[in-house]
Amino acid sequence: MRKYVIMGVQGSGKGTQSELLCDDLDLVHISVGDIFRWHVQNHTKLGAQVRRTMNAGELVGDDLVESVVRERLDQHDWNFGFVIDGFPRNGRQAEFFMESYDIDGVIHLELPEDEVRRRVLSRRLCPNCGMDYNLIADRPKEDGRCDICGHQLITREDDTPEALDARLRDYNEKTRPVLELFRRKEFVHDIDARPPAEEVQAKIRAALNLPAYQAHA
Ligand SMILES: [Zn+2]
């Protein structure tokens, strides 16, 4: 059983690295952000609560995050382990998490703030088919149009400079102390998130003593 926490600011590649890690090791990627987005898209009661919070320009409360994670982990579909992303977000949650689950390691993706800004503010989304684009690394063939369905691309409502500033502030205030807490238990592996994704993945695996990535045939 392998249980990892992945941490890093927005745009540091947590999603991509989690997926790569889970792919051949049969781990389950638990993304709190994805769970919330699913609830919003499917108009659940929780989704309405999340949407109200975000529309008010606020961050989803700790209690809500905690209950969502508890509920998700209680499903026990992670026989080989999991990679969790978006949790814990404060010291209290970290204590709860360490007490309840035997964490094997914390992957900390490090990315300087100017690079975070560059990456996040260049993200675009197709509201029609859900395809993600990045004006630096993953440009659409025609400016502002989706390659797949031709729909006009938009910027996610939480990818504005103001929203990003709020998230960075929140990250520095709340998440850094969590990292320090994990650090005292010697769980944290600091990984430079600037190189290409495959290179970052190789470094994560070396740090965690895991076999090299094997893409499924
Ligand atoms: Zn599209």
PDB file of N, CA, C and O and ligand atoms in Angstrom, residues 126 128-131 133 146-151 153, ligand 1:
ATOM      1  N   CYS A 126     -11.960  24.938 -23.395  1.00  0.00           N
ATOM      2  CA  CYS A 126     -13.099  24.902 -24.311  1.00  0.00           C
ATOM      3  C   CYS A 126     -14.347  24.591 -23.477  1.00  0.00           C
ATOM      4  O   CYS A 126     -14.450  23.525 -22.890  1.00  0.00           O
ATOM      5  N   ASN A 128     -17.197  23.953 -24.425  1.00  0.00           N
ATOM      6  CA  ASN A 128     -18.084  23.015 -25.104  1.00  0.00           C
ATOM      7  C   ASN A 128     -17.678  21.559 -24.875  1.00  0.00           C
ATOM      8  O   ASN A 128     -18.483  20.747 -24.451  1.00  0.00           O
ATOM      9  N   CYS A 129     -16.387  21.234 -25.127  1.00  0.00           N
ATOM     10  CA  CYS A 129     -15.980  19.831 -24.993  1.00  0.00           C
ATOM     11  C   CYS A 129     -15.052  19.586 -23.813  1.00  0.00           C
ATOM     12  O   CYS A 129     -14.690  18.449 -23.524  1.00  0.00           O
ATOM     13  N   GLY A 130     -14.637  20.666 -23.119  1.00  0.00           N
ATOM     14  CA  GLY A 130     -13.843  20.486 -21.907  1.00  0.00           C
ATOM     15  C   GLY A 130     -12.348  20.344 -22.129  1.00  0.00           C
ATOM     16  O   GLY A 130     -11.591  20.122 -21.182  1.00  0.00           O
ATOM     17  N   MET A 131     -11.880  20.471 -23.374  1.00  0.00           N
ATOM     18  CA  MET A 131     -10.456  20.347 -23.681  1.00  0.00           C
ATOM     19  C   MET A 131      -9.678  21.525 -23.077  1.00  0.00           C
ATOM     20  O   MET A 131     -10.115  22.669 -23.163  1.00  0.00           O
ATOM     21  N   TYR A 133      -6.255  23.944 -22.829  1.00  0.00           N
ATOM     22  CA  TYR A 133      -5.158  24.444 -23.653  1.00  0.00           C
ATOM     23  C   TYR A 133      -4.245  25.291 -22.795  1.00  0.00           C
ATOM     24  O   TYR A 133      -4.613  25.746 -21.723  1.00  0.00           O
ATOM     25  N   CYS A 146     -11.126  25.945 -30.385  1.00  0.00           N
ATOM     26  CA  CYS A 146     -10.850  24.571 -29.978  1.00  0.00           C
ATOM     27  C   CYS A 146     -10.491  23.713 -31.194  1.00  0.00           C
ATOM     28  O   CYS A 146     -11.202  23.739 -32.193  1.00  0.00           O
ATOM     29  N   ASP A 147      -9.380  22.948 -31.090  1.00  0.00           N
ATOM     30  CA  ASP A 147      -8.949  22.059 -32.175  1.00  0.00           C
ATOM     31  C   ASP A 147      -9.980  20.961 -32.441  1.00  0.00           C
ATOM     32  O   ASP A 147     -10.108  20.478 -33.559  1.00  0.00           O
ATOM     33  N   ILE A 148     -10.656  20.538 -31.404  1.00  0.00           N
ATOM     34  CA  ILE A 148     -11.546  19.388 -31.511  1.00  0.00           C
ATOM     35  C   ILE A 148     -12.914  19.776 -32.053  1.00  0.00           C
ATOM     36  O   ILE A 148     -13.412  19.169 -32.987  1.00  0.00           O
ATOM     37  N   CYS A 149     -13.525  20.819 -31.443  1.00  0.00           N
ATOM     38  CA  CYS A 149     -14.911  21.116 -31.815  1.00  0.00           C
ATOM     39  C   CYS A 149     -15.086  22.515 -32.410  1.00  0.00           C
ATOM     40  O   CYS A 149     -16.186  22.870 -32.829  1.00  0.00           O
ATOM     41  N   GLY A 150     -14.024  23.321 -32.445  1.00  0.00           N
ATOM     42  CA  GLY A 150     -14.106  24.629 -33.087  1.00  0.00           C
ATOM     43  C   GLY A 150     -14.741  25.731 -32.248  1.00  0.00           C
ATOM     44  O   GLY A 150     -14.841  26.876 -32.683  1.00  0.00           O
ATOM     45  N   HIS A 151     -15.162  25.399 -31.041  1.00  0.00           N
ATOM     46  CA  HIS A 151     -15.798  26.388 -30.159  1.00  0.00           C
ATOM     47  C   HIS A 151     -14.760  27.421 -29.699  1.00  0.00           C
ATOM     48  O   HIS A 151     -13.578  27.138 -29.630  1.00  0.00           O
ATOM     49  N   LEU A 153     -12.544  29.503 -27.255  1.00  0.00           N
ATOM     50  CA  LEU A 153     -11.946  29.171 -25.958  1.00  0.00           C
ATOM     51  C   LEU A 153     -12.172  30.291 -24.946  1.00  0.00           C
ATOM     52  O   LEU A 153     -12.271  31.457 -25.313  1.00  0.00           O
TER      53      LEU A 153
HETATM   54 ZN    ZN B   1     -13.941  21.936 -27.832  1.00  0.00          ZN
END
